[in-house]
Short mmCIF file of C-alpha atoms in Angstrom, two decimals:
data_model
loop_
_atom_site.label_atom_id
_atom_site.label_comp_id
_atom_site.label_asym_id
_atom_site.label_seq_id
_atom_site.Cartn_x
_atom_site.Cartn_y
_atom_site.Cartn_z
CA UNK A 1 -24.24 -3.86 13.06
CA UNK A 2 -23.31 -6.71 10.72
CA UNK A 3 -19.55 -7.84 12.06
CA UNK A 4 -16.79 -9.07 9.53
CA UNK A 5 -15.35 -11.56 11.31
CA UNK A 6 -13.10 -12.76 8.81
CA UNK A 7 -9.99 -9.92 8.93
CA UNK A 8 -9.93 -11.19 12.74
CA UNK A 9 -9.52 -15.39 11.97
CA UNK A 10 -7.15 -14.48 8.82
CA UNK A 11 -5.05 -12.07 10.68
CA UNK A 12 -4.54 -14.50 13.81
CA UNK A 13 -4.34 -17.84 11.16
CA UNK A 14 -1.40 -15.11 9.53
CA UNK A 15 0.57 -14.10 12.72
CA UNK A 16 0.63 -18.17 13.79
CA UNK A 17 1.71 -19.46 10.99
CA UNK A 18 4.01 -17.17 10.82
CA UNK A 19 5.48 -17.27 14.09
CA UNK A 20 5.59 -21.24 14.15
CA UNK A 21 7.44 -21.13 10.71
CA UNK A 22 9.36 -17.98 12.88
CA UNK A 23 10.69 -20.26 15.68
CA UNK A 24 11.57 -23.17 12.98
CA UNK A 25 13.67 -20.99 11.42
CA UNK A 26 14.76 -18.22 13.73
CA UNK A 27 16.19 -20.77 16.31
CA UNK A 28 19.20 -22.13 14.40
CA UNK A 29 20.33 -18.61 12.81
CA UNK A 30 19.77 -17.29 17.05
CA UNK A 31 22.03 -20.40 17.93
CA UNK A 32 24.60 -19.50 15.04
CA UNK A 33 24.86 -15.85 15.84
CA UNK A 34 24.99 -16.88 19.44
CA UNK A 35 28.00 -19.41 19.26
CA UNK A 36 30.10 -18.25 16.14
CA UNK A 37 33.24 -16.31 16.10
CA UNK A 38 33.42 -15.86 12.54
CA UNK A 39 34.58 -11.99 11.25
CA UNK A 40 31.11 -11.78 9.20
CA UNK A 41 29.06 -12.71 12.07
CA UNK A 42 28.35 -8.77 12.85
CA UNK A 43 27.62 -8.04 8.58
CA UNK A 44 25.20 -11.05 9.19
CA UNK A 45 23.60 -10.05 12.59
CA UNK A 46 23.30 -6.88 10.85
CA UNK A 47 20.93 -7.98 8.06
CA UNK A 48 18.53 -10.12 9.99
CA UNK A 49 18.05 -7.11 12.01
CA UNK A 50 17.50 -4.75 8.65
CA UNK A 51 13.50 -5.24 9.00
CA UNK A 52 13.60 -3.10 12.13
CA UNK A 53 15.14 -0.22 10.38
CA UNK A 54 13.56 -0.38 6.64
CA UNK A 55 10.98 1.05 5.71
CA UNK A 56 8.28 -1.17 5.49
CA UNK A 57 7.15 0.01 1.71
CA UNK A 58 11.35 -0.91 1.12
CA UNK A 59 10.42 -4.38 1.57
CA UNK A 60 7.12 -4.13 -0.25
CA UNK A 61 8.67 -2.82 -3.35
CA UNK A 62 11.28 -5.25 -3.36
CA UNK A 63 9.45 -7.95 -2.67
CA UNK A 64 6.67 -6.76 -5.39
CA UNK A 65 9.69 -7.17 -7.94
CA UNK A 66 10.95 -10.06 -6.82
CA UNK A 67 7.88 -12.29 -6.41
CA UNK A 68 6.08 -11.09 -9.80
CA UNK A 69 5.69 -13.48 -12.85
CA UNK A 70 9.73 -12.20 -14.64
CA UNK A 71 11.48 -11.74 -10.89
CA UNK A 72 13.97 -14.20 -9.90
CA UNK A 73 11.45 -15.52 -6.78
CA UNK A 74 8.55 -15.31 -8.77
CA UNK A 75 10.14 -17.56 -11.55
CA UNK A 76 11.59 -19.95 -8.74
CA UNK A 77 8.00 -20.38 -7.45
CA UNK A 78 6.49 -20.68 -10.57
CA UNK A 79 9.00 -23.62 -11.55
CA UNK A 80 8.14 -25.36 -8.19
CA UNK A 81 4.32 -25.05 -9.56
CA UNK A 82 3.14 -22.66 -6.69
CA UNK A 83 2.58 -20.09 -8.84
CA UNK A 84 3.28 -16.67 -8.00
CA UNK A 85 3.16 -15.39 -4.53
CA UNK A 86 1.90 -11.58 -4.62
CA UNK A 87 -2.36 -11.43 -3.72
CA UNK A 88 -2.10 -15.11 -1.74
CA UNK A 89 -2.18 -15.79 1.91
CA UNK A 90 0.91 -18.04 1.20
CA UNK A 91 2.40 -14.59 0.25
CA UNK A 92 1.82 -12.83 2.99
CA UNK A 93 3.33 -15.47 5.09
CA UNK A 94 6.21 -15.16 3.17
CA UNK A 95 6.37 -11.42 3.37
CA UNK A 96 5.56 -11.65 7.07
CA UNK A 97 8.31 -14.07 7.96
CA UNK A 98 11.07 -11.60 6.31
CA UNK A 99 9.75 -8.74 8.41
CA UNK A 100 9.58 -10.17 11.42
CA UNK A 101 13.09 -12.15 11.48
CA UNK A 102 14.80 -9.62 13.88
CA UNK A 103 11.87 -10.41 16.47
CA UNK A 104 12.58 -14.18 16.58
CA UNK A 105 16.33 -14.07 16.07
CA UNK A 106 17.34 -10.92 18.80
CA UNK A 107 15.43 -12.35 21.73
CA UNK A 108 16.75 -16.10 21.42
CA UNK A 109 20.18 -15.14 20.53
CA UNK A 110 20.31 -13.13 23.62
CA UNK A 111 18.71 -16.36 25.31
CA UNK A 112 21.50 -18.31 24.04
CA UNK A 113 24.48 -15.94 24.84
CA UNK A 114 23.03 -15.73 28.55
CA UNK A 115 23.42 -19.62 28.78
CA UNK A 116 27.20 -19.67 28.38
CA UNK A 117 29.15 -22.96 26.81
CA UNK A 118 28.90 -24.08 30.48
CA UNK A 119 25.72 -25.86 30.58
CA UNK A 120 26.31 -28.22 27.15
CA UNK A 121 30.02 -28.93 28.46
CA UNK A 122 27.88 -30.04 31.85
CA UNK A 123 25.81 -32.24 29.54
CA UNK A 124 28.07 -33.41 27.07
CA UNK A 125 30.40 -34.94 30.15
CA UNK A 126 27.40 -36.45 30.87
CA UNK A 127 27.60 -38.19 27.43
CA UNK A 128 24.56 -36.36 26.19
CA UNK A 129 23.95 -36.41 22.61
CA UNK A 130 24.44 -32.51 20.34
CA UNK A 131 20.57 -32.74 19.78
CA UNK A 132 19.66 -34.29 23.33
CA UNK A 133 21.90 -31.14 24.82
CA UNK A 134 19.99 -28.72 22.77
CA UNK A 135 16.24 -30.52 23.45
CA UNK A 136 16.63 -30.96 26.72
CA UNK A 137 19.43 -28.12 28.25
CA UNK A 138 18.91 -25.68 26.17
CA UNK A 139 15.14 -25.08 25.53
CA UNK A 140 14.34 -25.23 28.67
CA UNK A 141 16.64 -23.25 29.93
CA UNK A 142 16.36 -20.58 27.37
CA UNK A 143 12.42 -20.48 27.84
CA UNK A 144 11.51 -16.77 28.70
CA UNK A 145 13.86 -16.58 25.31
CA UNK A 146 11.75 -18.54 22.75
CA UNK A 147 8.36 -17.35 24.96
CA UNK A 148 9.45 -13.27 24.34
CA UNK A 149 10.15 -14.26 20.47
CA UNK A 150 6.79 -15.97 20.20
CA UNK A 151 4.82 -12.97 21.57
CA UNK A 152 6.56 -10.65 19.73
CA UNK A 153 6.95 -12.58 16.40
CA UNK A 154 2.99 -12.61 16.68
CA UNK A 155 1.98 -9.20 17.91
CA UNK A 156 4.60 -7.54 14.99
CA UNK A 157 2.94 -9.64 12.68
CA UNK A 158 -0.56 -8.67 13.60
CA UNK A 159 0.13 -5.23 13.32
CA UNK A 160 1.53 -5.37 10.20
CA UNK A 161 0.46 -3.25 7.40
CA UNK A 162 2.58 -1.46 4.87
CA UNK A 163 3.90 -4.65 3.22
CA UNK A 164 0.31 -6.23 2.90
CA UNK A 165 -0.96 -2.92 1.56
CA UNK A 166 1.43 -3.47 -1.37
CA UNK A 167 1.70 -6.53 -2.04
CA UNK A 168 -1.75 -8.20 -0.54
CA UNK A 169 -4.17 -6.65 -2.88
CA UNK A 170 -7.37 -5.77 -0.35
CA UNK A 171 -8.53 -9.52 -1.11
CA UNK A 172 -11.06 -10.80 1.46
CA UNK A 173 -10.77 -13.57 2.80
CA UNK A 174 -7.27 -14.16 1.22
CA UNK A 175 -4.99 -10.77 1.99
CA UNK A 176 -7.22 -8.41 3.75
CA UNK A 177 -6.31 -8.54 7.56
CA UNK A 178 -7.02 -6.59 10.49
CA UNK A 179 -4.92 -3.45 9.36
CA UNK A 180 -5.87 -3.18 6.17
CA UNK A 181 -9.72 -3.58 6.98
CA UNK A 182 -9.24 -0.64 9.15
CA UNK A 183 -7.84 1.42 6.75
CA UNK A 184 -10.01 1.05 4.33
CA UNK A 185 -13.04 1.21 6.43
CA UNK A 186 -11.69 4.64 7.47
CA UNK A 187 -11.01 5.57 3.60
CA UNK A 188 -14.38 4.79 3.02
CA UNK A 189 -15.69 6.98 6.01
CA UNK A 190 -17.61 3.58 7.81
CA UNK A 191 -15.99 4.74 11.31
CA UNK A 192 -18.33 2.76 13.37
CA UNK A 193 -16.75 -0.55 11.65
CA UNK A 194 -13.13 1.41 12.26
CA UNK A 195 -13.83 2.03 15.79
CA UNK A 196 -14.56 -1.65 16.55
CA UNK A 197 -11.90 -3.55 14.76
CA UNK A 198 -9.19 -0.50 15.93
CA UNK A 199 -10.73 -0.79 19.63
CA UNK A 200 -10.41 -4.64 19.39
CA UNK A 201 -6.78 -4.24 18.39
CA UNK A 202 -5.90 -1.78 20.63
CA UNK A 203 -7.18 -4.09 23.99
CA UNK A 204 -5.84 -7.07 22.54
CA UNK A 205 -2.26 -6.16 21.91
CA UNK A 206 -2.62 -4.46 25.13
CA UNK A 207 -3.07 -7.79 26.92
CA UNK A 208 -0.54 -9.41 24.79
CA UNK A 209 2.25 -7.76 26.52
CA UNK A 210 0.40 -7.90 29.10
CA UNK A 211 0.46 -11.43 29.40
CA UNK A 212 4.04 -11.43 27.96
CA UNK A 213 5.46 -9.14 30.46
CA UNK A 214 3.76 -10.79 33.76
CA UNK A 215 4.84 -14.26 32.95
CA UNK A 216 8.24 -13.41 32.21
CA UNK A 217 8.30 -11.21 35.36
CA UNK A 218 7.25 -14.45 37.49
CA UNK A 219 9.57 -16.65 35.71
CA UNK A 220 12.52 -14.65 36.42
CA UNK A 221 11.75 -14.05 39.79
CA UNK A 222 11.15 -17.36 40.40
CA UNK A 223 14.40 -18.52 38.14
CA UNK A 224 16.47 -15.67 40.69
CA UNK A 225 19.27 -17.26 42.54
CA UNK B 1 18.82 52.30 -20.28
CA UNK B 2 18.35 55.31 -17.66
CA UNK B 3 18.38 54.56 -14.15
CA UNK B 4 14.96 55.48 -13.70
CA UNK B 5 13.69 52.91 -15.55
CA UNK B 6 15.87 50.57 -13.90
CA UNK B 7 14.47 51.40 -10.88
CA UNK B 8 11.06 50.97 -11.95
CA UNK B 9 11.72 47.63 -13.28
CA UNK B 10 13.15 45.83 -10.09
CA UNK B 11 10.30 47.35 -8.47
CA UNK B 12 7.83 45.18 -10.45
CA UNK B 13 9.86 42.78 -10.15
CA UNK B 14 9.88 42.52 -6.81
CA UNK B 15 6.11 43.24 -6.68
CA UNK B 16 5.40 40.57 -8.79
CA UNK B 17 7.43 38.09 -6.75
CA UNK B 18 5.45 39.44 -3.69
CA UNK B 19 2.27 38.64 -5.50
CA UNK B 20 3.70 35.20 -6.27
CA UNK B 21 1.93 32.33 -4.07
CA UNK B 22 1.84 29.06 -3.25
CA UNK B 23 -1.04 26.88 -3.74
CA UNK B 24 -1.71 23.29 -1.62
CA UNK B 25 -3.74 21.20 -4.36
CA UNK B 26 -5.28 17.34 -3.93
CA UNK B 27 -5.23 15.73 -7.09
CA UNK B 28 -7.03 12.35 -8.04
CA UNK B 29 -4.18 9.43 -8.79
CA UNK B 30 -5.16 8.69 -11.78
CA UNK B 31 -4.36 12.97 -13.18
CA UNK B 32 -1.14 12.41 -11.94
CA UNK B 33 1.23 12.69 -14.70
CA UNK B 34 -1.04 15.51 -16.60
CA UNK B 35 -1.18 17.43 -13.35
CA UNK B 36 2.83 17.31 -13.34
CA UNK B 37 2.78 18.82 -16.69
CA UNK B 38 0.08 21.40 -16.03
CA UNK B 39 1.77 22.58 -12.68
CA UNK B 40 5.33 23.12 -14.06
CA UNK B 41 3.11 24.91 -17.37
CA UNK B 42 1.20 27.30 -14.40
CA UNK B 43 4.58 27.64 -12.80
CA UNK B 44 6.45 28.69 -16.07
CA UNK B 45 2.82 31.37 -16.91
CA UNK B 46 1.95 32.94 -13.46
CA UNK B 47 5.35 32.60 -11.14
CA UNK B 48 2.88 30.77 -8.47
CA UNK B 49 3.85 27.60 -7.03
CA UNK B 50 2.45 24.51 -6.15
CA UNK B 51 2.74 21.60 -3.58
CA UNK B 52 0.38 18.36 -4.42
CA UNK B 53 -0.71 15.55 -3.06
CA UNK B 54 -1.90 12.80 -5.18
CA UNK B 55 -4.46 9.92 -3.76
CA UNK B 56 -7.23 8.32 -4.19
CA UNK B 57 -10.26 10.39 -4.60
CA UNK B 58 -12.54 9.16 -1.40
CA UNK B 59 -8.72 9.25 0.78
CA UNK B 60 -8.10 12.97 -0.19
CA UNK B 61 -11.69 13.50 0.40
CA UNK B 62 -11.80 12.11 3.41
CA UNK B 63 -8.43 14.23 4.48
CA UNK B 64 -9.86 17.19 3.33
CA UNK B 65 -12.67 16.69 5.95
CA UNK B 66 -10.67 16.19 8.55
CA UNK B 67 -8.88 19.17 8.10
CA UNK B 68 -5.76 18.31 4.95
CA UNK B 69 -4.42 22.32 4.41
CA UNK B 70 -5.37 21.42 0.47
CA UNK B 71 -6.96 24.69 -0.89
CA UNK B 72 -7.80 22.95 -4.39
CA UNK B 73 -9.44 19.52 -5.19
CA UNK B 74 -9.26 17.76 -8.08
CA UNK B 75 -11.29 14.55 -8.07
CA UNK B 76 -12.09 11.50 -10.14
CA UNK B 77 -15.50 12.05 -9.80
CA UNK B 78 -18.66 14.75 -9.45
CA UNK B 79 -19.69 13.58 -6.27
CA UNK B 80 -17.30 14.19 -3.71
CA UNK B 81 -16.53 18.11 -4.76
CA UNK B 82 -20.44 18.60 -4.71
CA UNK B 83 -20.24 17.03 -1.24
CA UNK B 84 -17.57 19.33 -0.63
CA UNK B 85 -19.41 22.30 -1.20
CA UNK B 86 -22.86 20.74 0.41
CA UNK B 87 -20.35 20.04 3.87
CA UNK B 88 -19.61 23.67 3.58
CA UNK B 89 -15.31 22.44 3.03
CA UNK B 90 -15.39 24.79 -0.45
CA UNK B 91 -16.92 27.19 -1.87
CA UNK B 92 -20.49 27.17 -2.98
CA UNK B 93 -21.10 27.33 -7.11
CA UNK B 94 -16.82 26.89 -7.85
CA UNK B 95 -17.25 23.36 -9.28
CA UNK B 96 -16.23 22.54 -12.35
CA UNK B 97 -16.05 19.39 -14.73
CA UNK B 98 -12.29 19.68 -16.15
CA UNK B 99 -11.95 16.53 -17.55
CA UNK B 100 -14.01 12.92 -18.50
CA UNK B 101 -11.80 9.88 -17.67
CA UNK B 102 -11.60 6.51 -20.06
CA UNK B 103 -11.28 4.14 -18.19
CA UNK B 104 -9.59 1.01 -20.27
CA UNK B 105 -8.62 -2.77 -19.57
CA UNK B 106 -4.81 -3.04 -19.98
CA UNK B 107 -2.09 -5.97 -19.65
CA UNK B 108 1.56 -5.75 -19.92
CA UNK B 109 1.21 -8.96 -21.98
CA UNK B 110 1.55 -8.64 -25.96
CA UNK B 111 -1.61 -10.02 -27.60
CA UNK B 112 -2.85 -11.60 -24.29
CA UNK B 113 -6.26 -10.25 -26.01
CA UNK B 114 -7.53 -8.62 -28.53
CA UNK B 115 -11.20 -8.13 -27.71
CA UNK B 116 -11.16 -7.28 -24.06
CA UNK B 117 -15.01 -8.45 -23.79
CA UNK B 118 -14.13 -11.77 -24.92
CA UNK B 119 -11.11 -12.27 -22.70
CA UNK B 120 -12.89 -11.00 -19.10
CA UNK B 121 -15.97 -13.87 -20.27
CA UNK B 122 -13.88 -16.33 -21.05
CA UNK B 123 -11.80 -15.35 -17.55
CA UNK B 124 -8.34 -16.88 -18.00
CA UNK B 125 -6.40 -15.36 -15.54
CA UNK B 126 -5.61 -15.69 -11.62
CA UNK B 127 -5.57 -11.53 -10.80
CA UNK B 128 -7.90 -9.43 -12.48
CA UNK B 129 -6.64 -5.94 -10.95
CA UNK B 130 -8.76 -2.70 -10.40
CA UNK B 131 -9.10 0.36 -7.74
CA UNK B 132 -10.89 0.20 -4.81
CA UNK B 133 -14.77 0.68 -5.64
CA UNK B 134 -15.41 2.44 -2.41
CA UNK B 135 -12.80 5.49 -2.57
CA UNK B 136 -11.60 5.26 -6.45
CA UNK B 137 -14.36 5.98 -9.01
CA UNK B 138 -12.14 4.50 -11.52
CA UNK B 139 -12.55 1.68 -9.47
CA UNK B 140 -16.27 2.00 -9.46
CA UNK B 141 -16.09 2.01 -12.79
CA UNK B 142 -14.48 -0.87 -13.34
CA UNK B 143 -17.24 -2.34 -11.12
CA UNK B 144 -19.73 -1.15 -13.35
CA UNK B 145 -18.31 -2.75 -16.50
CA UNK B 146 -17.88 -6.16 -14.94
CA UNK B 147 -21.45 -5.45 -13.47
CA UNK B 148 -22.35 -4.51 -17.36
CA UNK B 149 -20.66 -8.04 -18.66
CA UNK B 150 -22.49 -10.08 -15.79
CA UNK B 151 -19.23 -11.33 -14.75
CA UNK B 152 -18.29 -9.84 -11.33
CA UNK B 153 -19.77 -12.54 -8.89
CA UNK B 154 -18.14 -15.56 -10.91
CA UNK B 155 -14.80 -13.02 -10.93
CA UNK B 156 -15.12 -11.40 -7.23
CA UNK B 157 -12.30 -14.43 -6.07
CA UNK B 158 -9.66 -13.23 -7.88
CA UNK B 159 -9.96 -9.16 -7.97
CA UNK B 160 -7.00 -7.72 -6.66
CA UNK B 161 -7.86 -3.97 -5.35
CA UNK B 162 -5.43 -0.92 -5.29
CA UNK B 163 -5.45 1.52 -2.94
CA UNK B 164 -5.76 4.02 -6.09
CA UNK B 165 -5.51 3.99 -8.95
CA UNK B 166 -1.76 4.65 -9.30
CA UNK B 167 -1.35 1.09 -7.04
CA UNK B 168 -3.67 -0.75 -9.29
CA UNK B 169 -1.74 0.16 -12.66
CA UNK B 170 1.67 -0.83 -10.98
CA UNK B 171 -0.30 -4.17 -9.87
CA UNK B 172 -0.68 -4.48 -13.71
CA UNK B 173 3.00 -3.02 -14.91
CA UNK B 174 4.82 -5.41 -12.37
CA UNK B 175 3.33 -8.24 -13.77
CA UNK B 176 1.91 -9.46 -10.69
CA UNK B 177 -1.84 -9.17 -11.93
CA UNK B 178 -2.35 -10.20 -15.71
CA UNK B 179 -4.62 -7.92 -16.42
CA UNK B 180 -6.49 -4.62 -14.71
CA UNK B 181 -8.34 -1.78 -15.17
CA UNK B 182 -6.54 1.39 -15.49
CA UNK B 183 -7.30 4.95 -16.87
CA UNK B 184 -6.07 5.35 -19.62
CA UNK B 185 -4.25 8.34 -19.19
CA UNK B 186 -1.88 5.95 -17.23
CA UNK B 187 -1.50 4.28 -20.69
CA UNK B 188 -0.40 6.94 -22.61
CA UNK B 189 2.62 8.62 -20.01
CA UNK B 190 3.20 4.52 -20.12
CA UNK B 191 7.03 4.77 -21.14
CA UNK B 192 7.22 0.76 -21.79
CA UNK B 193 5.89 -1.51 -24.24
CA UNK B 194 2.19 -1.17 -24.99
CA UNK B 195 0.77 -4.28 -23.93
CA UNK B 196 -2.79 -5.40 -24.88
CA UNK B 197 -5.39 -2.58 -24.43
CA UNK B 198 -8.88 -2.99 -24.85
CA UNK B 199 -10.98 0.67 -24.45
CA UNK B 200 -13.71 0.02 -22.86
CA UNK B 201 -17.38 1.13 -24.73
CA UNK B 202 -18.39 4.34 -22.49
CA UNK B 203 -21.79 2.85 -22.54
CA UNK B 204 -20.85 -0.02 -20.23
CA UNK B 205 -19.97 2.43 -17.36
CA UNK B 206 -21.52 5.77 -15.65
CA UNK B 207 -19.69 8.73 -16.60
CA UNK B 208 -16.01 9.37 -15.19
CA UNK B 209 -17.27 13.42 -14.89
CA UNK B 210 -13.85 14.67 -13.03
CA UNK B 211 -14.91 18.02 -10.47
CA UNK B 212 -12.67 20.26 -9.16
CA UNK B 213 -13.36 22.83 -6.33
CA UNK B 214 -12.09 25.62 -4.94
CA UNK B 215 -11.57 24.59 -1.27
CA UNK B 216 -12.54 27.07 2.02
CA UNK B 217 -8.79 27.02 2.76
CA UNK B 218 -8.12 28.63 -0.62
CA UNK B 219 -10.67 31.25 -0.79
CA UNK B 220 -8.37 34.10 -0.07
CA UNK B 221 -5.37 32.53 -2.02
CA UNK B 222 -4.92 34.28 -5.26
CA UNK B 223 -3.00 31.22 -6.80
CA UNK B 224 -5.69 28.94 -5.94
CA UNK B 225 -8.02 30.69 -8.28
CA UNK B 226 -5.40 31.18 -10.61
CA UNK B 227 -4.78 27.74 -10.93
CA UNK B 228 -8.25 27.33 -11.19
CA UNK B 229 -9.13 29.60 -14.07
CA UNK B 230 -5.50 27.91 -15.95
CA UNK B 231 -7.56 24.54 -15.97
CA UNK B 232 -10.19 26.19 -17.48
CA UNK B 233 -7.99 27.57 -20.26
CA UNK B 234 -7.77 26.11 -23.71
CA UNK B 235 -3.87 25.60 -23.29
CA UNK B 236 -5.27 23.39 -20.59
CA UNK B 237 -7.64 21.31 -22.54
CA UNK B 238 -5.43 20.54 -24.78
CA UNK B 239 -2.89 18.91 -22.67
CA UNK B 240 -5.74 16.95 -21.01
CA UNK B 241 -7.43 15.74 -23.76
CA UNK B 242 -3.84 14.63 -25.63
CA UNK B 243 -3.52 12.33 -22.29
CA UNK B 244 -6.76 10.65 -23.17
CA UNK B 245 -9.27 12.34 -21.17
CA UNK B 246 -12.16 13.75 -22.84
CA UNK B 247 -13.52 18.06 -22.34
CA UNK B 248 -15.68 19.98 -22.83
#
């Protein structure tokens, strides 16, 4: 049988970007919501964790409206000269980073709050610069954190589908990734093609937390006073 | 009136509720708003009611063989209710044509064209939208005309699919594809503005021929049939063909 590699390389080149772009921004909200006192800190925790709870077709819709030619996004993006976003990789990045916040954020703020003020007072009596504290205190010691939000950011984002399916627009090669091939090789009754790619997901998330789970395990044995 | 009669009368009544059923039917996306206005007209006629699901025609079909409770099928195209009743899912010799689908190019743009032909050669635009060729015959249509127009390999990069046709119009009425190919039934229960609309030559495409079946899980349903035999009626037609579609 004649294999379609391509759903496999776009949906991994997808889920990396994404979770690189993920970390970039997820870190500094986690470290906000971890350190702030401020009474709209809940409200705010609140919507970065919305994706868990919404409907995924909620955020397609939405997104649909806001990204075309006349939404507010769309004419944003249009005025930078990117054109609009709906049917583009670029897109589904987009898309993909807004639905997988709560995966990036949750795990690192909870990172964060476990290290206490008392490791940056430690450093900062040690004359250690704000960004020196946070390169070399904080990420390491907050590792399993930014590790569990890295696995997760990606695996969510490879098993995304209801958001692609509305706004991707079954492009190969551009939009059509792993889910969506499956789908429509089972709407088109080619199960043999199904079964592989669905197999193929099925063992490789499998392994993912897998892998995620074991290291973690080891590291906070090892890390165990 | 004497109580006799009275008596008489709620007992029809109540036998005619009895005989009222309910009917599971799959329709084809693109018969979605004439099916909404034929169901509540069936409703109103034979105190039956229905419960639909709308979908592409290969994703019903492909429900329907794995076991979808749907006791009538309405497709987009001839060949999956034949296959039906070759597969032994409905019954033999209850096929039907019930309507022929137009299938149209459409943009929410104002004068972006006004000879469709010209504007898909001259291919100024970034998404050209249209249904899935492999489960939506509209789709295939579509397909077909670009096929027709030699223009699908140069255009291939920038086709956006829908999952039906219901996805591929709102593709087109959000703006987010410039242009698509629709049915144009979707046109005309179109509330907003008109748009550019360019019907495409029946000549460039095979036949949208539109089948419905009567499924195995309807065969003892009384409402299934009845619904059935309503399609067939000239009240019938004449709400399909109004929505663009063309009968027999």
């Amino acid at each position: 049988m004649d294999f379609d590699w391509q759903p496999v390389w776009l949906t991994l080149k997808l889920a990396g970007t994404t979770t690189v772009l993920l970390l970039i921004i997820g870190t500094p909200i986690a470290w906000w919501l971890a350190r702030t006192h401020v009474w709209y800190k809940q409200a705010l925790a609140a919507v970065v964790a919305l994706p868990l709870v919404l409907p995924p077709t909620v955020l397609g819709f939405y997104l649909l409206i806001m990204l075309a030619p006349d939404g507010p996004v769309g004419q944003l993006t249009q005025a930078m000269g990117i054109g609009t976003l709906p049917f583009t990789f670029e897109g589904l990045v987009f898309a993909s980073v807004l639905y997988s916040l709560p995966f990036a954020v949750q795990p690192l703020q909870n990172a964060f709050e476990a290290l206490g003020p008392r490791p940056m007072e430690v450093a900062s009596t040690l004359r250690a610069s704000p960004w020196d504290r946070f390169l070399t205190v904080v990420i390491p010691l907050a590792r399993p954190g930014f590790l569990t939000a890295a696995v997760l950011c990606f695996a969510h984002t490879i098993g995304e589908f209801g958001v692609v399916l509305m706004i991707g627009g079954n492009i190969p090669g551009e939009t059509k990734v792993l889910s969506v091939a499956i789908y429509d090789h089972v709407e088109s009754l080619e199960y043999g093609q199904a079964h592989l790619l669905a197999a193929g997901m099925l063992a490789f998330s499998f392994l993912v937390l897998m892998t995620l789970y074991l290291v973690n395990g080891r590291y906070t044995r090892s890390h165990r006073p | 009136m004497k109580p006799l009669t009275i008596i008489l009368l709620t007992i029809l009544l109540s036998v005619t509720n009895a005989a009222a059923e309910e009917v599971t039917i799959a329709i084809a996306a693109n018969f979605t708003d004439v099916a909404r206005i034929l169901a509540k007209r069936f409703e109103q006629q034979t105190g039956h009611a229905t419960r639909i699901s709308y979908g592409s025609t290969g994703k019903l079909y492909s429900q329907i063989e794995h076991g979808a409770p749907f006791e009538v099928f309405l497709a987009a195209d001839r060949a999956r209710p034949q296959k039906a009743e070759k597969e032994g899912l409905a019954v033999t010799g209850s096929g039907f044509v019930y309507a022929r689908g137009k299938l149209v190019l459409w943009s929410l743009k104002e004068s972006l064209f006004e000879q469709g032909e010209r504007y898909l050669n001259e291919g100024d635009f970034h998404h050209l939208a249209l249904a899935n060729p492999k489960t939506a015959p509209y789709g295939l249509a579509a397909q077909q005309v670009m096929q027709h127009l030699g223009i699908l390999e140069r255009t291939r990069p920038r086709l956006v699919r829908g999952d039906s046709i219901a996805q591929t119009f709102q593709f087109v009425a959000t703006g987010n594809a410039e242009a698509g190919f629709v049915a144009l039934a979707q046109i005309k229960a179109w509330p907003g503005e008109n748009g550019s609309l360019w019907e495409i030559p029946e000549s460039y495409y095979a036949p949208i021929d539109q089948a419905a079946v009567l499924l195995n899980k309807g065969r003892d349903n009384p409402a299934a049939y009845a619904f059935l035999d309503f399609l067939k009626s000239g009240e019938a037609k004449q709400v399909i063909q109004t929505y663009g579609y063309g009968v027999e």
